Amino acid sequence: MKQTQYISFMNNPDARSVLIEWWASLDHARGDRAALRRCRSSQEVAFVPAFHRLRRNLSAIAPVDAEKLAVVAGILSHVKENDYALRFAQQMATSKNGSDRARVSGLRFRRLLKIEDHDDLYGAVVRTIRLLDGSLNIASLADGIYWWNERTKNNWAFDYYDKAPNEA
Amino acid sequence: MVNLIDDPWIPVVRRDGTRERVAPWEITGGTEPVIRLDAPRPDFNGALIQLLIGLTQMAIPPGDNRDWRRRFKTPPPPGELKEAFTPYSHAFNFDGDGPRFMQDYDLNEGVESSIDRLLMEMPGEQTLKLNTDHFLKRGTVNRICRDCCAMALFTLQTNAPSGGRGHRTSLRGGGPLTTLVTGTTLWETVWLNVLSRDQFEILGNVARTADPDRFPWMGPTRTSSRNETTSPIDVHPAQVFFSMPRRIRIDFDRPESGNCDICGCGSDHLVSQYSTKDSGVNYKGGWKHPLTPYYQPKNAEEPLPKHGQADGISYRNWLGLVQNDPESRTQPALGVQVFRNERQRFLTDHLGGSAPLWAFGFKTDNMKVVCWNESTMPLIHVDEAVRERYESVVTALIKTADLVAGSTRSCIRKALFGDRKDAGGNIPEVDSRFWQETESEFYAVLEALREAMERGEDTTSLKLQWLSSLSREAEALFDVYSQADLIGVANPRRIALSRRMLRNYTSQRNKKIRDALDLPKDPEDGDAKPGRTRKRSVSQGEHP
């Protein structure tokens, strides 16, 4: 595996495969998944051994910020299916069953963008995952959460409103 | 006694970096050539180069192109220049009794002014009275040396804005724009802007050979107290360079010792006052200065000179400064046209050189100086066979840049303020940065375009390359100015939709863009779905 300067799940296929294999392994270790789903902050995730397996595997690829990765791990435990056809923000804007409303409303989306801290992402993103029936782009979501900053918010906003220009 | 032809007073730099003062006839000669002027202020440089061009134009006008080329290759030695200038030195005394350079012949009962009023941007009477000299404060220039005084006086007479009732503007109006072709040495720069004898003589009445007809200070001033005008038929063409719209006389009777407030030199002849009076020469009636571009307004009888602009000089002014602009009816300066039509090929073919355009001027708002503009642009030589097609493509490139700049401005505004019509907040930096950041790419495309056309190749890919550069810069500016950095607290929908709009406006599928660039019809376009959006590359991540 080639060592890079920063982690990126969308751009680095090695990091992406490590992440998705880890996520898939939770299906066979349901106790770990249940433990992760009960966590409400990155500190709680740190006590789950499964998280540290992910952290060590990714560290071989690039330096990892453990605290940010903990938030990613906790949130990914709520994902049921990996649908990589679209990016996560585009999936939020996609309508459901022929309806003309986005599955995540503009109001909820804008509230999501207002969040500043990683730990505060927990509740909002988990609720968003439920709105998408747990089926979403894991790499895109992971990148967004790991690099939660103005640039990510920009890219999510542009993706969302490109697909749902009529949302409030 | 200072004579401006015989004595050294012009600050210059030689190729080896030596700085010195030379007389006009000394701009050639020396083991190291003089490469440029070195006045303490850029507007002085702008005026001095015109003084040298005017002197040379008058003293040794080339008879024809062969004569011009001979002197370009072999500059006249200082002795020859001195001999050519000497017949006029009697008119270039700056102080002493008798007529004085650029100063009124018989001024009496003038208003006393402090010397800083010779500098165009210094606070005037009204500003001092209202106590609003916040940035350019009174009392910073109290006394200056005779050399700086000569430069300041000539600069004022050359660029004079309206100075209140009866204080006349310069021959080209207030704050004219000057465009020169520049060489690698000072002599080359002067010679590149000297017209042939015939071209120069039609600018005035060559039969008027008396001293006051060339140099208005050599006789009683043609005053304009009853709005009398001075037209080209009334005086010698030399007055184009040596015009004297303001009636001024420097007070040399109370010299002071100390340091000049402009250049810092020590002197026992510092001056601090001058007298002035209204109703100087009123230049009207179709004057045509060879160093200034002119435009034809719809409702005017004669062309008007172009002036400096508040937003600077860049390739957005290419049309009108380098190339004809039929749309705004602007023509480049006569000197630039003569160079491009008659001399550029010689430089390109035989010397392998290039001569950039030097454009400068004040932007004035009546009496108030808003800013000084200065810029250089390359002048690209194009083979005569493809020149017309080349220039039409260049026009298309600039129109497209103008379109994209307008779209950028409006989309940023929409991102910030939505659809409100009453929103204030003009952001002039957007325009300035757009034209500046795309300038080097423009010249690169011009050069590639010339090569492609002279080889008979298709230019579509170059046009698309240019459009790609414009779009990239437009998006970069949008990201900077649209508050995208605060998208969480700003309106994310408005910002995202404005950005999408900007992409549509600057896309090669946009009809306005295609028309502006005159792109060929693409058969694939017919199959495109109306609502199709361009698919973004999967590899684009969301990381910084």
XYZ file of C-alpha atoms in Angstrom:
712
model
C 0.000 0.000 0.000
C 1.228 3.433 -0.922
C 1.583 5.915 1.889
C -0.001 9.307 1.155
C 0.042 12.604 2.968
C -3.607 12.743 3.884
C -6.528 10.399 4.038
C -9.203 10.518 1.388
C -11.734 7.774 0.961
C -13.067 9.026 -2.350
C -9.685 9.526 -3.980
C -7.585 6.759 -2.472
C -8.851 3.291 -3.441
C -6.711 1.645 -0.750
C -8.261 3.726 1.997
C -11.686 3.198 0.517
C -11.349 -0.584 0.411
C -10.016 -0.728 3.974
C -12.967 1.331 5.153
C -15.585 -0.646 3.285
C -14.115 -3.996 4.314
C -14.178 -2.858 7.903
C -17.745 -1.682 7.536
C -18.743 -4.987 5.924
C -17.062 -6.927 8.721
C -19.503 -5.389 11.193
C -22.143 -7.633 9.664
C -20.264 -10.610 11.056
C -19.466 -8.960 14.369
C -22.822 -7.624 15.384
C -21.797 -7.022 18.939
C -19.231 -4.483 17.727
C -21.792 -2.789 15.552
C -24.284 -2.593 18.360
C -21.640 -1.120 20.627
C -20.774 1.525 18.024
C -24.411 2.403 17.476
C -24.826 3.100 21.188
C -22.000 5.663 21.158
C -22.848 9.351 21.220
C -19.400 10.909 20.957
C -15.889 10.221 19.773
C -14.790 9.531 23.345
C -17.234 6.659 23.633
C -16.139 5.229 20.285
C -12.593 5.070 21.618
C -13.645 2.282 23.997
C -14.833 0.000 21.205
C -12.042 -2.364 20.061
C -13.388 -2.569 16.510
C -12.620 1.098 16.014
C -8.940 0.586 16.758
C -8.688 -2.143 14.143
C -9.879 0.393 11.586
C -7.537 3.047 12.914
C -4.473 0.790 12.693
C -5.307 -0.397 9.189
C -5.773 3.136 7.902
C -2.618 4.383 9.625
C -0.643 2.164 7.292
C -1.983 4.259 4.410
C -1.843 7.800 5.761
C -1.677 9.683 9.050
C -5.044 9.513 10.750
C -6.711 11.896 13.163
C -8.155 9.383 15.599
C -10.807 11.698 16.972
C -12.225 12.528 13.539
C -12.072 8.914 12.487
C -13.967 7.917 15.618
C -16.898 10.065 14.528
C -16.765 8.433 11.089
C -16.745 4.954 12.614
C -19.641 5.685 14.924
C -21.788 7.091 12.149
C -20.972 4.349 9.648
C -22.344 1.750 12.030
C -25.812 3.052 11.129
C -25.318 2.523 7.392
C -26.986 -0.573 6.000
C -26.010 -0.533 2.354
C -23.257 1.063 0.247
C -24.790 2.815 -2.759
C -21.923 4.504 -4.593
C -23.783 5.723 -7.709
C -23.990 9.292 -6.432
C -22.161 11.382 -3.868
C -23.717 11.642 -0.439
C -24.998 15.203 -0.832
C -26.544 14.330 -4.174
C -28.274 11.388 -2.509
C -29.733 13.731 0.094
C -31.228 15.795 -2.727
C -32.665 12.834 -4.626
C -36.426 12.493 -4.432
C -38.123 9.340 -3.167
C -40.467 7.213 -5.267
C -41.205 9.847 -7.864
C -41.982 12.561 -5.358
C -40.708 16.029 -6.202
C -39.352 16.743 -2.746
C -35.809 15.967 -1.725
C -35.519 13.177 0.800
C -33.672 15.555 3.082
C -35.502 18.864 3.082
C -33.716 22.127 2.438
C -34.422 23.252 5.970
C -32.857 20.153 7.492
C -29.929 20.410 5.094
C -29.213 24.004 6.047
C -29.320 23.077 9.711
C -26.785 20.380 8.980
C -24.473 22.918 7.374
C -24.623 25.120 10.459
C -22.992 22.436 12.610
C -19.420 23.256 13.553
C -18.144 20.500 15.867
C -17.543 16.915 14.856
C -19.382 15.523 17.866
C -22.461 17.538 16.993
C -22.551 15.776 13.654
C -23.617 12.555 15.309
C -27.294 13.105 15.822
C -27.898 15.102 12.641
C -26.113 12.706 10.301
C -27.617 9.612 11.903
C -31.100 11.062 11.389
C -30.135 11.858 7.821
C -29.008 8.270 7.288
C -32.414 7.063 8.437
C -34.105 9.355 5.935
C -32.045 7.672 3.237
C -33.084 4.224 4.540
C -29.479 3.527 5.453
C -28.441 3.225 1.809
C -25.782 5.738 0.787
C -22.272 6.388 -0.499
C -19.984 5.354 2.351
C -16.769 6.859 0.976
C -18.421 10.191 0.223
C -20.028 10.342 3.651
C -16.780 9.381 5.358
C -14.812 12.065 3.524
C -17.379 14.685 4.391
C -17.440 13.838 8.079
C -13.699 13.404 8.417
C -12.984 16.723 6.682
C -15.867 18.680 8.129
C -14.917 22.245 7.164
C -16.100 25.089 4.961
C -14.853 23.409 1.829
C -16.857 20.280 2.551
C -19.922 22.376 3.324
C -19.433 24.202 0.035
C -19.175 21.026 -1.952
C -22.189 19.506 -0.222
C -24.245 22.649 -0.852
C -23.330 22.741 -4.520
C -24.113 19.048 -4.938
C -27.393 19.328 -3.051
C -28.790 22.376 -4.831
C -27.587 21.206 -8.225
C -29.889 18.250 -7.776
C -32.688 19.985 -5.879
C -32.709 23.621 -7.034
C -36.271 24.138 -5.833
C -35.646 23.202 -2.209
C -35.859 26.114 0.203
C 20.280 80.530 -15.012
C 18.920 77.173 -16.121
C 18.495 76.328 -19.785
C 16.483 73.180 -20.324
C 18.197 72.307 -23.594
C 21.801 73.128 -22.743
C 21.938 72.113 -19.080
C 21.675 68.645 -17.508
C 18.424 68.295 -15.542
C 16.672 65.155 -16.792
C 17.036 62.171 -14.417
C 17.942 58.974 -16.279
C 19.277 55.473 -15.675
C 21.957 53.874 -17.804
C 22.120 50.173 -18.583
C 24.691 49.563 -15.869
C 22.377 51.113 -13.297
C 24.135 54.458 -13.099
C 21.784 57.310 -12.281
C 22.521 60.799 -13.481
C 21.037 63.957 -14.894
C 21.513 64.730 -18.557
C 20.621 67.450 -20.992
C 18.176 66.523 -23.772
C 20.956 66.192 -26.328
C 22.810 63.734 -24.077
C 20.221 60.936 -24.231
C 22.472 59.233 -26.770
C 26.178 58.702 -26.226
C 28.136 57.444 -23.261
C 29.711 54.016 -22.989
C 26.503 52.710 -21.417
C 23.268 53.706 -23.163
C 20.531 55.538 -21.328
C 17.692 53.060 -21.015
C 14.949 55.035 -19.308
C 13.852 58.114 -17.432
C 14.214 58.151 -13.671
C 12.138 61.030 -12.356
C 10.980 60.814 -8.736
C 7.337 60.587 -9.844
C 5.712 58.530 -12.583
C 3.740 61.471 -13.961
C 7.017 63.363 -14.384
C 8.371 60.432 -16.397
C 5.232 60.520 -18.497
C 5.670 64.213 -19.221
C 9.438 64.152 -19.779
C 9.217 61.464 -22.433
C 6.734 63.656 -24.284
C 9.081 66.622 -23.974
C 11.890 64.594 -25.550
C 9.617 63.285 -28.285
C 8.405 66.806 -29.021
C 11.918 68.226 -29.187
C 13.146 65.452 -31.448
C 10.048 65.627 -33.623
C 10.638 69.310 -34.162
C 14.404 69.209 -34.593
C 15.091 66.132 -36.721
C 11.838 64.789 -38.187
C 12.536 61.793 -40.424
C 11.815 62.417 -44.094
C 10.610 58.921 -44.852
C 10.695 55.386 -43.507
C 14.204 54.719 -44.741
C 15.403 57.823 -42.929
C 13.593 56.637 -39.819
C 15.158 53.174 -39.977
C 18.640 54.585 -40.470
C 18.434 56.658 -37.296
C 16.809 53.853 -35.367
C 19.775 51.597 -36.078
C 22.347 54.351 -35.683
C 21.291 56.940 -33.116
C 22.630 60.426 -33.792
C 25.651 61.213 -31.588
C 25.245 63.829 -28.852
C 27.012 66.460 -30.895
C 24.545 66.100 -33.725
C 21.586 66.261 -31.368
C 23.040 69.324 -29.669
C 23.445 71.025 -33.003
C 19.867 70.161 -33.966
C 18.421 71.408 -30.663
C 20.488 74.594 -30.410
C 18.247 76.706 -32.691
C 15.526 76.350 -30.040
C 17.552 76.768 -26.870
C 16.737 80.478 -26.630
C 13.141 79.455 -25.916
C 14.048 77.055 -23.123
C 15.311 79.363 -20.400
C 13.597 78.347 -17.205
C 14.443 81.389 -15.098
C 16.023 84.792 -15.585
C 14.740 87.855 -17.391
C 12.869 87.547 -20.625
C 10.640 84.705 -21.832
C 10.656 81.603 -19.641
C 9.809 78.025 -20.550
C 6.097 77.269 -20.118
C 5.576 80.507 -18.192
C 3.403 83.440 -19.108
C 5.148 86.187 -21.057
C 3.849 89.231 -19.221
C 1.847 88.029 -16.266
C 0.884 90.784 -13.869
C -1.579 90.908 -10.987
C -1.591 87.129 -10.728
C -2.769 85.171 -7.710
C 0.047 83.905 -5.518
C 0.043 80.132 -4.997
C 2.222 77.792 -3.027
C 4.421 75.595 -5.147
C 2.597 72.375 -4.291
C -0.321 73.468 -6.426
C 1.801 72.682 -9.477
C 1.268 69.031 -8.579
C -2.088 68.072 -9.967
C -3.291 65.929 -7.085
C -2.506 68.361 -4.271
C -5.456 69.825 -2.339
C -6.961 72.871 -3.977
C -8.487 76.006 -2.572
C -11.873 74.472 -1.825
C -10.371 71.415 -0.163
C -8.222 73.576 2.073
C -11.180 75.751 2.991
C -13.343 72.741 3.867
C -10.497 71.096 5.756
C -10.953 67.861 3.825
C -7.324 67.208 2.858
C -7.357 63.860 4.642
C -5.014 61.857 2.445
C -2.922 64.339 0.498
C -2.231 66.874 3.173
C -1.251 70.482 2.832
C 2.227 71.481 3.799
C 4.037 68.363 2.567
C 5.606 70.032 -0.471
C 6.743 73.510 0.479
C 9.840 74.095 -1.622
C 11.314 72.319 -4.583
C 14.430 72.540 -6.715
C 14.413 74.106 -10.146
C 14.675 70.748 -11.906
C 11.622 69.344 -10.136
C 9.881 72.638 -10.677
C 10.472 72.384 -14.421
C 9.186 68.817 -14.451
C 6.134 69.703 -12.383
C 5.318 72.719 -14.533
C 5.607 70.789 -17.781
C 3.566 67.931 -16.325
C 0.811 70.337 -15.324
C 0.720 72.107 -18.679
C 0.638 68.764 -20.479
C -2.138 67.212 -18.380
C -3.992 70.187 -16.901
C -7.528 69.506 -15.728
C -10.081 72.264 -15.503
C -8.842 74.476 -12.699
C -11.916 76.557 -12.069
C -13.301 79.455 -14.040
C -10.979 80.307 -16.885
C -8.168 77.960 -15.865
C -7.969 75.992 -19.073
C -7.502 72.282 -19.626
C -4.617 70.887 -21.599
C -4.723 70.509 -25.357
C -6.193 67.019 -24.887
C -8.531 67.871 -22.060
C -7.990 67.076 -18.393
C -5.905 63.994 -17.650
C -5.407 62.621 -21.168
C -4.354 59.062 -21.819
C -0.989 58.729 -23.543
C 0.121 55.613 -25.392
C 3.717 55.176 -26.500
C 5.696 52.463 -28.195
C 8.727 51.682 -26.051
C 12.188 50.529 -27.050
C 15.080 49.067 -25.138
C 16.831 52.426 -24.769
C 15.560 55.920 -24.151
C 16.550 56.994 -27.646
C 14.643 54.071 -29.144
C 11.587 54.972 -27.111
C 11.746 58.568 -28.300
C 12.388 57.666 -31.921
C 9.669 55.022 -32.060
C 7.114 57.748 -31.372
C 8.418 60.408 -33.738
C 6.315 60.802 -36.858
C 7.628 61.530 -40.308
C 7.784 65.176 -41.295
C 4.639 64.984 -43.419
C 2.606 63.230 -40.753
C 3.626 65.809 -38.176
C 3.035 68.868 -40.315
C -0.641 68.166 -40.913
C -1.284 68.472 -37.165
C -1.054 72.261 -37.324
C -0.262 75.205 -39.569
C 3.333 74.752 -40.683
C 3.360 78.221 -42.263
C 3.253 79.751 -38.776
C 6.951 79.759 -37.967
C 7.287 82.614 -35.482
C 8.541 81.750 -32.015
C 5.214 82.373 -30.228
C 3.499 80.080 -32.718
C 5.708 77.172 -31.647
C 6.295 78.162 -28.043
C 3.380 80.144 -26.630
C 5.532 81.603 -23.869
C 7.705 83.488 -26.368
C 5.107 86.184 -26.851
C 1.963 87.560 -25.252
C -0.400 84.739 -24.364
C -3.341 84.065 -26.674
C -5.698 84.658 -23.789
C -9.251 83.379 -23.704
C -11.024 85.781 -21.387
C -13.849 86.044 -23.904
C -13.696 82.343 -24.769
C -11.422 82.912 -27.734
C -10.076 79.592 -28.975
C -6.830 78.386 -30.503
C -7.237 75.820 -33.256
C -4.638 73.896 -35.291
C -4.801 76.450 -38.098
C -3.758 79.234 -35.732
C -0.350 77.940 -34.650
C 2.575 75.704 -35.578
C 2.173 71.927 -35.095
C 4.935 72.015 -32.458
C 2.391 73.466 -30.079
C 0.860 69.997 -29.876
C 3.815 69.141 -27.624
C 4.454 72.588 -26.172
C 0.961 73.737 -25.313
C 0.450 76.170 -22.444
C -3.141 76.212 -21.179
C -2.292 77.749 -17.806
C -0.902 81.203 -17.204
C 1.838 80.660 -14.642
C 5.004 82.435 -13.644
C 7.396 80.905 -11.130
C 8.708 83.191 -8.400
C 12.508 82.892 -8.522
C 13.117 86.106 -6.617
C 13.079 84.542 -3.167
C 15.290 81.440 -3.415
C 15.682 79.273 -0.342
C 18.391 76.872 0.754
C 17.779 73.342 1.926
C 16.454 70.107 0.487
C 13.900 69.680 -2.248
C 10.641 68.259 -0.910
C 10.217 66.108 -4.022
C 13.621 64.661 -4.893
C 15.523 65.457 -1.703
C 18.505 67.110 -3.349
C 20.258 69.966 -1.602
C 20.027 73.306 -3.358
C 20.420 77.027 -2.824
C 17.714 77.784 -5.395
C 14.594 76.205 -3.964
C 11.332 77.809 -5.056
C 8.149 77.930 -3.023
C 5.719 80.233 -4.836
C 4.291 81.030 -8.227
C 1.759 83.438 -9.673
C -1.159 82.379 -11.790
C -4.017 83.969 -13.653
C -7.024 82.660 -15.515
C -7.852 82.747 -19.237
C -4.887 80.869 -20.623
C -4.785 79.384 -24.108
C -8.028 77.618 -24.950
C -7.216 74.747 -27.310
C -10.282 73.816 -29.340
C -11.230 72.953 -32.862
C -10.123 69.470 -33.796
C -6.660 69.137 -32.328
C -5.180 65.693 -32.832
C -2.356 64.721 -30.526
C -0.255 61.915 -32.046
C 0.287 60.176 -28.699
C -3.352 59.850 -27.626
C -6.155 57.556 -28.797
C -9.332 59.312 -29.916
C -12.960 58.263 -29.954
C -15.913 59.668 -31.835
C -18.941 60.317 -29.634
C -22.307 60.105 -31.340
C -23.285 63.698 -30.749
C -19.931 65.420 -31.290
C -18.544 67.003 -34.419
C -14.941 65.996 -33.866
C -13.128 63.109 -32.164
C -12.335 63.465 -28.475
C -9.179 62.276 -26.711
C -9.391 59.311 -24.382
C -8.688 59.804 -20.695
C -7.417 57.682 -17.852
C -9.895 55.398 -16.103
C -10.493 54.672 -12.461
C -10.247 50.910 -12.927
C -6.811 50.843 -14.501
C -5.436 49.945 -17.900
C -5.299 46.318 -19.009
C -6.006 44.240 -22.058
C -9.667 45.128 -21.707
C -8.518 48.387 -23.308
C -6.739 46.558 -26.122
C -9.547 47.616 -28.437
C -8.976 51.316 -28.823
C -5.359 51.369 -27.661
C -3.811 48.775 -29.960
C -6.580 47.840 -32.350
C -9.406 49.830 -33.862
C -12.671 49.427 -32.030
C -15.517 50.057 -34.500
C -18.100 49.459 -31.779
C -17.059 52.366 -29.580
C -15.485 54.185 -32.528
C -12.102 54.429 -30.831
C -8.872 54.614 -32.770
C -5.387 54.016 -31.416
C -3.011 56.942 -31.175
C -1.547 58.074 -34.472
C 1.918 57.109 -33.245
C 0.764 53.559 -32.518
C -0.911 53.264 -35.911
C 2.194 54.506 -37.702
C 4.301 52.022 -35.780
C 2.070 49.048 -36.520
C 1.550 49.920 -40.168
C 4.988 51.134 -41.179
C 7.654 50.170 -38.668
C 6.748 47.054 -36.727
C 7.653 44.692 -39.530
C 11.121 46.238 -39.713
C 11.657 45.649 -36.015
C 10.343 42.106 -36.178
C 12.110 41.031 -39.355
C 15.495 42.669 -38.943
C 16.011 43.100 -35.245
C 13.937 40.215 -33.926
C 12.673 42.594 -31.301
C 9.368 43.510 -29.798
C 8.258 46.924 -28.639
C 5.646 47.013 -25.898
C 2.968 49.648 -25.608
C 3.274 51.989 -22.631
C -0.051 53.527 -21.610
C -0.443 56.072 -18.832
C -2.536 58.988 -17.721
C -4.444 60.629 -14.944
C -8.065 59.954 -14.210
C -9.589 63.278 -13.225
C -13.007 64.307 -12.020
C -13.086 67.970 -13.006
C -10.396 69.490 -10.804
C -9.885 66.433 -8.669
C -7.323 63.760 -9.518
C -8.816 60.328 -8.878
C -5.796 58.189 -9.723
C -2.791 57.725 -11.971
C -2.888 54.765 -14.363
C 0.122 53.162 -15.927
C 0.473 49.881 -17.767
C 2.354 48.101 -20.522
C 1.103 45.682 -23.161
C 2.916 43.721 -25.835
C 2.444 44.769 -29.433
C 2.332 41.566 -31.463
C 3.321 41.793 -35.106
C 1.000 39.891 -37.420
C 1.630 39.103 -41.055
C -0.385 41.379 -43.303
C -2.090 38.437 -45.020
C -3.866 37.248 -41.874
C -4.081 40.523 -39.969
C -7.745 41.239 -40.562
C -8.853 37.761 -39.505
C -6.459 37.855 -36.577
C -7.890 41.107 -35.302
C -11.451 39.868 -35.554
C -10.575 36.830 -33.434
C -8.816 39.064 -30.895
C -11.930 41.199 -30.741
C -13.951 38.048 -30.086
C -11.609 36.994 -27.266
C -11.974 40.361 -25.557
C -15.744 40.472 -25.984
C -15.926 37.027 -24.429
C -13.798 38.155 -21.494
C -16.116 41.109 -21.057
C -19.123 38.767 -21.070
C -17.568 36.453 -18.503
C -16.520 39.387 -16.315
C -20.091 40.659 -16.374
C -21.482 37.219 -15.513
C -19.000 36.860 -12.675
C -19.967 40.215 -11.264
C -23.691 39.558 -11.478
C -23.494 36.022 -10.043
C -21.396 37.167 -7.099
C -23.861 39.941 -6.487
C -26.733 37.494 -6.673
C -24.981 35.158 -4.255
C -24.546 37.977 -1.760
C -27.825 39.852 -2.116
C -30.260 37.627 -3.975
C -32.653 39.326 -6.365
C -32.952 42.596 -4.483
C -32.636 45.576 -6.791
C -31.921 48.031 -4.025
C -28.856 46.235 -2.707
C -25.797 48.435 -2.590
C -22.258 47.242 -2.280
C -20.437 47.439 -5.550
C -17.298 45.289 -5.481
C -14.863 46.863 -7.930
C -12.049 44.469 -6.977
C -13.872 41.665 -8.747
C -13.478 43.377 -12.102
C -9.915 44.483 -11.464
C -8.821 41.068 -10.342
C -10.579 39.350 -13.218
C -8.792 41.401 -15.866
C -5.461 41.241 -14.073
C -5.454 37.526 -13.396
C -6.404 36.634 -16.971
C -3.988 39.077 -18.596
C -0.918 36.870 -18.990
C -3.029 34.063 -20.433
C -4.502 36.539 -22.911
C -1.097 37.478 -24.269
C -0.050 33.832 -24.425
C -3.160 33.042 -26.455
C -2.489 36.035 -28.728
C 0.963 34.730 -29.524
C -0.279 31.187 -30.102
C -3.093 32.581 -32.230
C -0.673 34.477 -34.429
C 1.408 31.344 -34.973
C -1.637 29.213 -35.710
C -3.061 31.690 -38.206
C 0.193 32.242 -40.021
C 0.407 28.459 -40.407
C -3.179 28.332 -41.610
C -4.426 26.209 -38.712
C -7.846 26.177 -37.117
C -8.227 28.423 -34.085
C -11.151 26.740 -32.333
C -9.009 24.940 -29.778
C -7.319 28.216 -28.813
C -10.683 29.873 -28.329
C -11.800 27.024 -26.090
C -8.543 27.245 -24.185
C -9.190 30.935 -23.619
C -12.749 30.263 -22.481
C -11.447 27.624 -20.088
C -9.061 30.160 -18.525
C -11.855 32.676 -18.143
C -14.170 30.133 -16.511
C -11.487 29.024 -14.102
C -10.829 32.587 -13.006
C -14.545 33.325 -12.757
C -15.067 30.381 -10.400
C -12.027 31.305 -8.341
C -13.337 34.843 -7.863
C -16.791 33.534 -7.050
C -15.375 31.333 -4.309
C -13.487 34.290 -2.848
C -16.196 36.928 -2.898
C -19.489 35.076 -2.528
C -19.088 34.375 1.187
C -18.696 30.728 0.328
C -16.358 30.527 3.302
C -19.356 31.025 5.548
C -21.799 28.920 3.612
C -23.230 27.450 6.808
C -24.432 30.822 8.058
C -24.883 32.546 4.728
C -27.628 31.393 2.414
C -26.301 28.102 1.005
C -29.060 27.721 -1.551
C -28.565 31.170 -3.009
C -24.815 30.685 -3.167
C -25.082 27.246 -4.726
C -27.610 28.364 -7.322
C -25.558 31.442 -8.192
C -22.514 29.288 -8.701
C -24.480 26.943 -10.930
C -25.714 29.932 -12.906
C -22.142 31.151 -13.297
C -21.097 27.786 -14.689
C -23.933 27.904 -17.185
C -23.053 31.427 -18.236
C -19.397 30.559 -18.806
C -19.945 27.182 -20.405
C -19.001 26.612 -24.008
C -22.590 25.542 -24.609
C -23.948 28.945 -23.680
C -25.364 30.678 -26.726
C -23.995 34.117 -25.927
C -20.549 32.644 -25.401
C -20.720 30.702 -28.650
C -21.810 33.792 -30.549
C -19.109 35.946 -28.975
C -16.377 33.431 -29.760
C -17.863 32.575 -33.161
C -17.474 28.868 -32.456
C -18.346 26.397 -35.208
C -21.618 24.490 -35.011
C -21.149 21.269 -33.087
C -23.318 18.437 -34.504
C -23.278 16.733 -31.123
C -25.190 19.661 -29.636
C -28.367 18.669 -31.404
C -28.528 15.456 -29.412
C -27.958 17.066 -26.042
C -30.849 16.930 -23.615
C -31.997 20.389 -22.519
C -31.677 19.713 -18.821
C -28.510 17.677 -18.956
C -25.839 18.671 -16.481
C -22.197 17.955 -16.985
C -21.099 14.859 -15.139
C -18.434 15.576 -12.611
C -15.378 13.389 -12.321
C -15.676 10.689 -9.687
C -12.112 11.327 -8.579
C -13.013 14.755 -7.257
C -12.933 14.429 -3.500
C -14.273 16.518 -0.686
C -10.985 17.074 1.101
C -9.024 20.317 1.252
